[in-house]
Coordinates of C-alpha atoms and ligand atoms in Angstrom, one line a residue:
M1 CA 19.7 -37.4 36.4
I2 CA 17.5 -37.1 39.6
G3 CA 17.6 -33.3 39.1
W4 CA 16.2 -33.7 35.6
T5 CA 13.5 -36.1 36.8
I6 CA 12.4 -33.7 39.6
A7 CA 12.4 -30.8 37.1
A8 CA 10.3 -32.8 34.6
L9 CA 7.9 -33.8 37.4
L10 CA 7.5 -30.2 38.5
A11 CA 7.0 -29.0 35.0
G12 CA 4.3 -31.7 34.5
V13 CA 2.5 -30.8 37.7
G14 CA 2.7 -27.1 36.8
F15 CA 1.4 -27.8 33.3
A16 CA -1.4 -29.9 34.6
L17 CA -2.4 -27.2 37.1
Y18 CA -2.2 -24.5 34.4
S19 CA -4.4 -26.6 32.1
Y20 CA -6.9 -27.3 34.9
L21 CA -7.2 -23.6 35.9
A22 CA -7.2 -22.4 32.3
K23 CA -10.1 -24.8 31.6
I24 CA -12.1 -23.6 34.5
L25 CA -11.6 -20.0 33.4
T26 CA -13.3 -20.7 30.1
Y27 CA -16.6 -21.0 32.0
W28 CA -17.9 -17.6 30.7
T29 CA -16.3 -17.7 27.2
K30 CA -18.0 -21.1 26.6
R31 CA -21.3 -19.5 27.5
K32 CA -20.5 -16.5 25.2
V33 CA -20.7 -14.2 28.2
P34 CA -18.3 -11.2 27.8
G35 CA -16.1 -10.0 30.6
P36 CA -12.5 -8.9 31.5
K37 CA -9.7 -11.5 31.2
P38 CA -9.1 -13.2 34.5
S39 CA -5.7 -13.9 36.0
L40 CA -4.9 -17.5 36.5
L41 CA -4.9 -17.7 40.3
T42 CA -6.8 -14.6 41.5
G43 CA -9.4 -14.3 38.7
N44 CA -10.6 -10.6 38.4
F45 CA -10.5 -9.7 42.1
G46 CA -6.8 -9.9 42.9
I47 CA -6.5 -6.1 43.0
N48 CA -9.0 -6.1 45.9
L49 CA -6.7 -8.4 47.9
M50 CA -3.8 -6.1 47.0
G51 CA -5.8 -3.2 48.5
Q52 CA -5.9 -1.2 45.3
K53 CA -9.7 -1.4 44.7
S54 CA -12.7 -2.4 46.7
I55 CA -15.0 -5.2 45.6
G56 CA -17.6 -2.5 44.8
D57 CA -15.0 -0.6 42.6
I58 CA -14.3 -3.7 40.6
C59 CA -18.0 -4.3 40.0
D60 CA -18.3 -0.6 38.9
Q61 CA -15.5 -1.1 36.5
V62 CA -17.1 -4.2 35.0
Y63 CA -20.3 -2.3 34.6
N64 CA -18.6 0.7 33.0
D65 CA -16.7 -1.5 30.5
Y66 CA -19.7 -3.8 29.7
H67 CA -22.8 -1.7 30.4
E68 CA -24.2 -2.3 26.9
E69 CA -24.2 -6.0 27.6
P70 CA -27.1 -7.4 29.5
V71 CA -24.8 -9.6 31.6
A72 CA -21.0 -10.0 32.1
G73 CA -18.9 -12.7 33.7
T74 CA -15.9 -12.5 36.1
F75 CA -14.1 -14.8 38.5
V76 CA -13.2 -14.6 42.2
M77 CA -10.2 -16.9 42.0
T78 CA -11.9 -19.7 40.0
Q79 CA -15.4 -19.0 41.2
P80 CA -17.6 -17.7 38.4
L81 CA -19.6 -14.5 39.1
L82 CA -22.4 -13.2 36.9
H83 CA -22.9 -9.5 36.8
V84 CA -26.4 -8.5 35.7
H85 CA -26.6 -5.1 34.0
D86 CA -30.0 -5.1 32.3
P87 CA -32.8 -3.7 34.6
E88 CA -35.4 -6.2 33.1
I89 CA -33.2 -9.1 34.0
I90 CA -32.5 -7.6 37.4
K91 CA -36.3 -7.5 38.0
H92 CA -36.5 -11.2 37.2
V93 CA -33.6 -12.1 39.5
L94 CA -34.9 -10.0 42.4
I95 CA -38.6 -10.4 42.1
K96 CA -40.2 -12.4 39.3
D97 CA -37.9 -15.5 39.5
F98 CA -36.9 -14.9 43.1
K99 CA -37.5 -18.5 44.0
D100 CA -34.6 -19.6 41.8
F101 CA -32.3 -16.8 42.9
F102 CA -32.9 -16.2 46.6
G103 CA -29.7 -17.5 48.0
R104 CA -26.9 -15.2 49.2
G105 CA -24.1 -17.7 48.4
I106 CA -22.4 -16.6 51.6
Y107 CA -20.5 -18.7 54.1
V108 CA -22.6 -19.8 57.1
E109 CA -21.4 -22.1 59.8
T110 CA -23.9 -22.5 62.6
E111 CA -21.7 -24.5 65.0
R112 CA -18.1 -23.3 64.5
D113 CA -19.0 -19.7 63.6
P114 CA -22.5 -19.0 65.1
L115 CA -22.4 -15.3 64.4
T116 CA -22.5 -16.0 60.7
A117 CA -26.0 -17.6 60.9
H118 CA -27.9 -14.3 60.6
L119 CA -30.7 -13.1 58.3
F120 CA -28.4 -11.4 55.8
N121 CA -26.2 -14.5 55.3
L122 CA -28.7 -17.3 55.4
S123 CA -30.2 -19.0 52.3
G124 CA -32.9 -21.5 51.6
K125 CA -35.6 -22.6 54.0
R126 CA -33.7 -21.3 57.0
W127 CA -33.7 -17.8 55.6
K128 CA -37.4 -18.0 54.7
E129 CA -38.4 -19.1 58.2
L130 CA -36.3 -16.5 59.9
R131 CA -37.3 -13.7 57.6
A132 CA -41.0 -14.5 58.4
K133 CA -40.2 -14.3 62.1
I134 CA -38.1 -11.2 62.1
A135 CA -39.9 -9.0 59.6
P136 CA -42.6 -8.0 62.1
T137 CA -39.9 -6.5 64.3
F138 CA -39.6 -3.6 61.8
T139 CA -43.3 -2.6 61.1
S140 CA -44.2 1.1 61.3
R141 CA -45.8 0.5 64.7
K142 CA -42.6 -1.1 66.2
I143 CA -40.5 1.7 64.7
K144 CA -42.8 4.3 66.3
Y145 CA -42.0 2.6 69.6
M146 CA -38.3 2.9 69.0
F147 CA -38.6 6.5 67.8
D148 CA -38.2 8.2 71.2
T149 CA -35.1 6.3 71.9
M150 CA -33.6 7.3 68.6
K151 CA -34.7 10.9 69.2
E152 CA -33.0 10.9 72.6
C153 CA -29.7 10.0 71.0
C154 CA -30.1 12.9 68.5
T155 CA -31.0 15.3 71.3
Q156 CA -27.7 14.3 73.0
L157 CA -26.0 15.0 69.7
Q158 CA -27.6 18.5 69.5
D159 CA -26.4 19.2 73.1
F160 CA -23.0 17.8 72.4
V161 CA -22.5 20.1 69.4
E162 CA -24.0 23.0 71.3
A163 CA -21.5 22.6 74.1
K164 CA -18.6 22.5 71.6
C165 CA -19.9 25.6 69.8
A166 CA -20.4 27.4 73.1
A167 CA -16.8 26.8 74.0
N168 CA -15.6 28.0 70.6
G169 CA -17.4 31.2 69.6
G170 CA -20.5 29.4 68.2
K171 CA -18.6 27.1 65.8
Y172 CA -17.5 23.5 65.9
N173 CA -15.1 22.0 63.3
A174 CA -15.9 18.3 63.3
D175 CA -15.1 15.1 61.5
I176 CA -18.7 14.4 60.6
R177 CA -18.2 10.7 59.7
E178 CA -16.7 9.9 63.0
M179 CA -19.3 11.9 64.9
Q180 CA -22.1 10.2 63.1
A181 CA -20.6 6.8 63.6
R182 CA -20.6 7.4 67.3
V183 CA -24.2 8.6 67.3
S184 CA -25.3 5.6 65.2
T185 CA -23.5 3.3 67.6
D186 CA -25.5 4.9 70.4
V187 CA -28.7 4.6 68.5
I188 CA -28.3 1.0 67.5
S189 CA -27.1 -0.1 71.0
S190 CA -30.2 1.7 72.5
V191 CA -32.8 0.4 70.0
A192 CA -31.3 -3.1 69.8
F193 CA -30.3 -3.7 73.4
G194 CA -31.7 -0.9 75.5
I195 CA -28.1 -0.1 76.5
Q196 CA -26.7 3.5 76.5
S197 CA -23.3 3.0 74.9
N198 CA -22.3 6.7 75.4
S199 CA -20.0 6.5 72.3
L200 CA -20.7 10.1 71.4
K201 CA -19.3 11.4 74.6
T202 CA -16.9 8.6 75.3
P203 CA -15.2 7.6 72.0
E204 CA -13.2 4.9 73.9
S205 CA -16.4 3.2 75.0
E206 CA -16.5 -0.6 74.5
F207 CA -19.3 -0.4 71.9
R208 CA -17.4 2.1 69.8
R209 CA -14.3 0.1 70.0
I210 CA -16.1 -3.0 68.8
S211 CA -18.0 -1.1 66.1
T212 CA -14.7 0.3 64.7
K213 CA -13.1 -3.2 64.8
V214 CA -16.0 -4.8 62.8
V215 CA -15.6 -2.4 59.9
E216 CA -12.0 -1.4 60.0
P217 CA -10.6 -1.4 56.4
T218 CA -7.7 -3.7 57.3
V219 CA -6.1 -6.4 55.1
C220 CA -7.6 -9.1 57.4
N221 CA -11.1 -7.7 57.2
S222 CA -10.8 -7.3 53.4
V223 CA -9.8 -11.0 52.9
R224 CA -12.4 -12.1 55.4
L225 CA -15.1 -10.3 53.4
M226 CA -14.0 -11.8 50.2
V227 CA -14.0 -15.3 51.6
L228 CA -17.3 -14.7 53.3
F229 CA -19.0 -13.4 50.2
F230 CA -17.5 -15.5 47.4
L231 CA -15.3 -18.3 48.6
R232 CA -17.7 -20.3 50.9
E233 CA -16.4 -23.6 49.6
I234 CA -12.8 -22.8 50.6
A235 CA -13.8 -21.6 54.1
Q236 CA -15.8 -24.8 54.7
K237 CA -13.1 -27.1 53.4
F238 CA -10.4 -25.5 55.6
K239 CA -12.8 -25.0 58.5
F240 CA -12.1 -21.3 58.7
S241 CA -13.8 -19.2 61.4
L242 CA -14.5 -15.8 60.0
T243 CA -15.7 -14.0 63.1
V244 CA -13.0 -12.4 65.2
N245 CA -13.1 -14.1 68.6
E246 CA -13.2 -10.9 70.6
I247 CA -16.3 -9.8 68.6
E248 CA -18.1 -13.1 69.1
T249 CA -17.4 -13.1 72.8
F250 CA -18.6 -9.5 73.1
F251 CA -22.0 -10.1 71.5
T252 CA -22.6 -13.5 73.1
K253 CA -21.8 -12.2 76.6
L254 CA -23.8 -9.0 76.0
V255 CA -27.0 -10.8 74.9
A256 CA -26.7 -13.6 77.5
E257 CA -26.3 -11.1 80.4
T258 CA -29.0 -8.7 79.2
V259 CA -31.5 -11.4 78.6
A260 CA -30.8 -13.0 82.0
Y261 CA -31.2 -9.6 83.7
R262 CA -34.5 -8.8 82.0
E263 CA -35.9 -12.2 82.6
E264 CA -34.9 -12.3 86.3
N265 CA -36.3 -8.8 86.9
G266 CA -39.4 -9.0 84.7
I267 CA -38.2 -6.0 82.6
E268 CA -39.9 -5.3 79.2
R269 CA -38.6 -2.7 76.9
A270 CA -39.6 -1.4 73.4
D271 CA -36.4 -2.6 71.7
M272 CA -35.2 -5.2 69.2
L273 CA -33.9 -7.5 71.9
Q274 CA -37.3 -7.6 73.6
M275 CA -38.8 -8.7 70.3
L276 CA -36.1 -11.4 69.8
M277 CA -36.7 -12.6 73.3
E278 CA -40.4 -13.0 72.4
L279 CA -39.3 -15.1 69.4
K280 CA -37.0 -17.1 71.6
N281 CA -39.7 -17.8 74.3
K282 CA -42.8 -18.0 72.2
G283 CA -41.8 -18.3 68.6
F284 CA -43.9 -15.3 67.5
L285 CA -44.5 -11.6 68.3
K286 CA -47.6 -10.4 70.2
N287 CA -49.9 -8.2 68.2
K288 CA -51.7 -5.1 69.6
K289 CA -54.5 -7.1 71.0
G290 CA -52.8 -10.0 72.7
E291 CA -51.0 -13.2 71.9
E292 CA -51.8 -14.0 68.3
P293 CA -48.9 -14.1 65.8
E294 CA -48.7 -10.9 63.6
Q295 CA -48.6 -13.0 60.6
A296 CA -50.1 -16.4 60.0
P297 CA -47.4 -19.2 60.1
E298 CA -46.8 -20.7 56.6
D299 CA -46.0 -24.1 58.1
G300 CA -45.2 -25.6 61.5
Q301 CA -41.6 -24.3 61.3
V302 CA -42.4 -20.6 61.2
N303 CA -43.7 -20.7 64.7
G304 CA -40.6 -22.5 66.0
K305 CA -38.6 -20.6 68.7
L306 CA -35.3 -18.9 68.2
T307 CA -32.3 -20.5 69.9
M308 CA -29.9 -18.4 72.0
N309 CA -27.2 -18.6 69.3
E310 CA -29.7 -17.6 66.6
M311 CA -30.7 -14.6 68.7
V312 CA -27.1 -13.5 69.2
A313 CA -26.5 -13.8 65.4
Q314 CA -29.5 -11.5 64.7
V315 CA -28.4 -9.0 67.3
Y316 CA -25.0 -8.9 65.6
I317 CA -26.4 -8.3 62.1
F318 CA -28.7 -5.6 63.4
F319 CA -25.7 -3.9 65.0
I320 CA -23.3 -4.1 62.0
A321 CA -26.0 -3.5 59.4
G322 CA -27.6 -0.8 61.4
F323 CA -24.7 1.5 62.5
D324 CA -22.5 1.7 59.4
T325 CA -25.1 2.2 56.8
T326 CA -26.9 4.9 58.7
S327 CA -23.8 6.8 59.7
A328 CA -22.4 6.7 56.2
T329 CA -25.8 8.0 54.8
T330 CA -26.2 10.7 57.4
S331 CA -22.6 12.1 57.2
L332 CA -22.6 12.1 53.4
T333 CA -26.0 13.9 53.4
M334 CA -24.4 16.5 55.7
Y335 CA -21.4 16.7 53.4
E336 CA -23.5 17.3 50.3
L337 CA -25.6 19.9 52.2
T338 CA -22.4 21.7 53.1
K339 CA -21.4 21.8 49.5
N340 CA -24.9 22.8 48.3
P341 CA -26.1 25.7 50.6
D342 CA -29.3 26.3 48.6
I343 CA -30.4 22.7 49.1
Q344 CA -29.5 23.0 52.8
E345 CA -31.6 26.2 53.2
K346 CA -34.6 24.5 51.5
V347 CA -34.3 21.5 53.9
Y348 CA -34.0 23.9 56.9
Q349 CA -37.1 25.8 55.8
E350 CA -39.0 22.6 55.5
V351 CA -37.9 21.4 58.9
Q352 CA -39.0 24.7 60.4
D353 CA -42.4 24.7 58.7
V354 CA -43.2 21.1 59.6
L355 CA -42.0 21.5 63.2
K356 CA -44.2 24.7 63.5
R357 CA -47.2 22.6 62.5
H358 CA -46.2 20.0 65.2
N359 CA -45.8 22.5 68.0
G360 CA -42.1 22.4 67.7
E361 CA -42.1 18.7 68.6
V362 CA -39.9 16.3 66.6
S363 CA -42.0 13.2 66.2
Y364 CA -42.2 10.2 63.9
D365 CA -45.2 11.8 62.1
A366 CA -43.4 15.1 61.7
I367 CA -40.3 13.5 60.2
A368 CA -42.5 11.4 57.9
E369 CA -44.1 14.7 56.6
M370 CA -40.7 16.2 55.5
S371 CA -41.0 15.3 51.8
Y372 CA -38.0 17.4 50.6
L373 CA -35.8 15.8 53.2
D374 CA -36.9 12.5 51.8
K375 CA -35.7 13.5 48.3
V376 CA -32.4 14.7 49.8
V377 CA -31.7 11.4 51.6
S378 CA -32.8 9.5 48.5
E379 CA -30.3 11.4 46.4
T380 CA -27.5 10.7 48.9
L381 CA -28.4 7.0 48.7
R382 CA -28.2 7.2 44.9
M383 CA -24.8 8.8 44.9
Y384 CA -23.4 6.8 47.8
P385 CA -25.3 3.6 48.3
P386 CA -23.9 1.9 51.5
L387 CA -24.0 -1.5 49.8
P388 CA -22.3 -1.0 46.3
F389 CA -23.8 -4.2 45.0
L390 CA -26.4 -6.8 45.8
N391 CA -25.6 -10.5 45.8
R392 CA -27.6 -13.6 45.1
E393 CA -27.0 -17.3 44.5
V394 CA -28.7 -19.4 41.7
M395 CA -30.7 -22.1 43.6
V396 CA -31.4 -24.4 40.6
S397 CA -29.4 -24.9 37.4
R398 CA -31.3 -22.8 34.8
E399 CA -31.1 -20.2 32.1
I400 CA -30.6 -16.6 33.2
P401 CA -33.9 -14.9 32.5
L402 CA -34.3 -13.2 29.1
T403 CA -30.9 -14.7 27.9
K404 CA -29.7 -18.1 26.6
V405 CA -27.0 -18.2 29.3
H406 CA -27.2 -21.5 31.2
V407 CA -25.7 -21.5 34.7
E408 CA -25.3 -24.1 37.3
K409 CA -26.9 -24.2 40.8
G410 CA -24.6 -22.3 43.2
T411 CA -23.4 -19.7 40.7
R412 CA -23.1 -16.3 42.4
V413 CA -24.9 -13.3 40.9
I414 CA -24.0 -9.6 41.3
I415 CA -26.3 -6.6 40.8
P416 CA -24.0 -3.6 40.5
V417 CA -26.1 -1.0 42.4
R418 CA -23.6 1.8 42.6
A419 CA -22.7 1.6 38.9
L420 CA -26.4 1.6 38.0
H421 CA -26.9 4.7 40.2
H422 CA -24.2 6.5 38.2
D423 CA -25.2 5.5 34.7
A424 CA -25.9 8.7 32.7
K425 CA -28.5 6.7 30.7
Y426 CA -30.8 6.8 33.7
W427 CA -29.4 9.7 35.7
P428 CA -28.4 12.7 33.5
N429 CA -25.3 14.4 34.8
P430 CA -24.9 11.7 37.4
E431 CA -22.2 13.3 39.5
K432 CA -24.4 16.3 40.3
Y433 CA -26.2 16.2 43.6
D434 CA -29.8 16.9 42.7
P435 CA -32.7 15.9 45.0
E436 CA -35.2 16.8 42.2
R437 CA -34.4 13.5 40.6
F438 CA -36.8 12.1 43.1
S439 CA -39.8 14.3 42.2
E440 CA -42.9 12.2 41.3
E441 CA -42.5 13.2 37.7
N442 CA -38.8 12.3 37.4
K443 CA -39.3 9.0 39.3
A444 CA -42.1 8.0 36.8
S445 CA -39.9 8.8 33.8
R446 CA -37.1 6.3 34.9
P447 CA -37.1 2.5 34.3
S448 CA -37.7 0.5 37.5
H449 CA -34.8 -1.4 39.1
V450 CA -32.1 1.2 38.4
Y451 CA -32.4 2.6 42.0
L452 CA -31.7 -0.1 44.6
P453 CA -30.1 1.4 47.8
F454 CA -32.1 -1.1 50.0
G455 CA -32.3 -3.9 47.5
E456 CA -35.6 -5.1 46.2
G457 CA -38.0 -8.0 46.3
P458 CA -38.6 -10.4 49.2
R459 CA -34.9 -9.9 50.4
V460 CA -35.2 -6.1 50.5
C461 CA -33.5 -4.6 53.6
V462 CA -35.7 -5.7 56.5
A463 CA -35.2 -2.5 58.4
Q464 CA -35.5 0.0 55.5
R465 CA -38.0 2.2 57.3
L466 CA -35.9 2.3 60.5
G467 CA -32.7 3.2 58.6
L468 CA -34.4 6.0 56.7
M469 CA -36.1 7.3 59.8
Q470 CA -32.8 7.4 61.7
V471 CA -31.0 9.3 59.0
K472 CA -33.8 11.8 58.5
T473 CA -34.2 12.4 62.2
S474 CA -30.5 13.0 62.7
V475 CA -30.2 15.4 59.7
A476 CA -33.5 17.3 60.7
M477 CA -32.5 17.7 64.3
L478 CA -29.0 18.9 63.5
L479 CA -30.2 21.3 60.8
S480 CA -32.8 22.8 63.2
R481 CA -30.1 24.0 65.5
F482 CA -26.9 24.4 63.3
R483 CA -25.9 25.5 59.8
L484 CA -23.3 23.4 58.0
E485 CA -20.5 25.3 56.4
P486 CA -17.3 24.1 54.6
S487 CA -14.1 24.4 56.6
A488 CA -10.6 24.7 55.2
D489 CA -10.3 20.9 55.3
T490 CA -13.7 20.0 53.7
P491 CA -12.7 17.9 50.6
E492 CA -13.8 19.0 47.1
Q493 CA -14.7 15.3 46.5
V494 CA -14.8 12.4 48.9
E495 CA -12.3 9.6 48.3
F496 CA -13.1 6.3 49.9
A497 CA -10.9 3.7 51.5
P498 CA -10.5 0.8 48.9
R499 CA -10.5 -1.9 51.6
S500 CA -13.8 -0.7 53.1
F501 CA -17.1 -2.3 52.1
V502 CA -19.5 0.5 53.1
P503 CA -18.2 4.0 51.9
L504 CA -15.7 5.1 54.4
P505 CA -13.8 8.3 53.5
K506 CA -10.0 7.9 53.3
K507 CA -9.5 11.1 55.3
D508 CA -11.5 12.8 58.0
L509 CA -14.8 14.4 56.6
M510 CA -14.4 17.8 58.1
M511 CA -17.0 20.6 58.2
T512 CA -18.0 23.4 60.5
L513 CA -21.3 23.5 62.4
V514 CA -22.4 27.0 63.3
T515 CA -25.2 27.6 65.9
R516 CA -28.2 29.3 64.4
Q517 CA -28.1 32.0 67.2
T518 CA -24.6 32.9 66.1
I519 CA -25.9 33.3 62.5
A520 CA -28.8 35.4 63.7
A521 CA -26.5 37.7 65.7
Ligands
HEM601 C1 -29.5 3.6 55.4 C2 -29.6 2.5 56.0 C3 -29.6 1.1 55.4 C4 -29.3 0.8 54.1 C5 -29.0 1.7 52.9 C6 -29.4 -0.7 54.0 C7 -29.2 -1.4 52.9 C8 -29.4 -2.8 52.8 C9 -29.3 -3.6 51.6 C10 -28.9 -3.0 50.2 C11 -29.6 -4.9 51.9 C12 -29.6 -6.1 50.9 C13 -30.9 -6.2 50.3 C14 -31.0 -7.2 49.1 O1 -30.1 -8.1 49.1 O2 -31.9 -7.0 48.3 C15 -29.9 -4.9 53.3 C16 -30.3 -6.1 54.0 C17 -30.4 -6.1 55.3 N1 -30.4 -5.0 56.2 FE1 -30.2 -3.1 55.7 N2 -29.8 -1.2 55.3 C18 -29.9 -0.1 56.1 C19 -30.2 -0.1 57.5 C20 -30.4 -1.3 58.2 C21 -30.7 -1.3 59.6 C22 -30.8 -0.1 60.5 C23 -30.8 -2.6 59.9 C24 -31.0 -3.3 61.3 C25 -31.2 -2.7 62.4 C26 -30.6 -3.4 58.7 C27 -30.6 -4.8 58.6 C28 -30.6 -5.5 57.5 C29 -30.8 -7.0 57.4 C30 -31.0 -7.9 58.6 C31 -30.7 -7.3 56.1 C32 -30.8 -8.7 55.5 C33 -32.2 -9.0 54.9 C34 -32.4 -10.3 54.2 O3 -31.4 -10.9 53.6 O4 -33.5 -10.9 54.4 N3 -30.4 -2.6 57.7 N4 -29.8 -3.6 53.8

């Protein structure tokens, strides 16, 4: 008898839970928004947790299946997610109605998880204030200051490859993704902290170990990312800490020690840390002439000083946002140049011509003059955008622009960047690598908001100029000394690790670098 009662109770609880979940999962059908059928417990993103597809892959699939629809709806567990497909609606979300869509919807926990309180994650007033303070760190003038440091790391790369070639008959067979990840780690540690991480020459360096750990495509990192991006409520309820202790300790100690050393010894350097120190001590950045803020404060808060924790969080995002995006873009550009020797030759000729005009000197202005290189890098960012989607949060309950779909405050919004970049409607023959897509004429013939590698609107990547300059400098300096050739192991097509967020090839990305003297001989 007791057995029957327990069974009946369990069946009742099961049925109640089923009914509850099934009701929540009618969110989109009630609003007449099409989308794939969700599973009861995992929604539409369970295959990400199983390691079969990345979050970006799932967003691509939703776009491919529903690209005729202006919007589509999915669920992360029971959390509704709106995918915006129509470029006009995208424009409203990112720019025209930005004030209603400017949240990230990401988990931030200032006290328990201080590294989460950085510019990328923040929403609301805190984001607005911080963005106003940090944006002047990345003006062209500041990037020009950082250029020499960046160039120094690329010179070390040239010397490193030269030495390898010299020891091997003028050729070096390299995993270009790993090599660029090490160089980017060197660049970001120099321009962010003024520290030479020596990751290129010493792969076991502390910086490289940490940078690998941050982006490793493991099950833990994959779950962490999913919770961070879409399941903030669960993380807050169960008081999760999403930053690995070792990483938090590394950055906190690094910043505290470097700041103390510089302050005690009166050291000033042209790097990001210096600018963050100014924001910590004064609350604004000096301009060329003296002490005035570079941009007028909007209210009393904008001139408020950064706390030490806020400073560490910003250094952390500069580090992770800076090294993986640029190393992915540089290595995939080199991969495409290997596969497309005509395009490679054209870039090389341009690099030669421009450097001749600049007395052989690689400078900020010389790189900025390389217009074909700019098209090439733009095409890499189209084919392989480091961030496969943009995310926003609805800040007030309202209708989605240009639709009758009403959504509640807090609803997460996805802009499927990579899928838009591969839509044949906007990019004929989308799998072909063709830099001419970025000629002035072709750019003018495309609708706006179908090319978004850096995002768009007031939340656009704050360091877009720096990222582009780094990729172009690296490619130009390598091509000036070496030709890229396929090796026996160069893949026909790159396959990416499904647990990785930024495109990370499943296998080593092998190619051969040949010194130009060897070619001439
Ligand atoms: C090729 C290089 C890079 C690419 C493709 C890239 C791409 C992006 C994208 C797509 C976003 C989101 C924009 C949006 O939501 O509309 C973003 C935001 C951001 N990026 Fe980058 N990025 C690159 C390099 C960098 C570098 C070098 C840094 C720092 C040193 C950086 C720091 C940031 C920060 C702090 C944000 C958050 C901005 C905000 O929410 O206000 N990025 N980036």
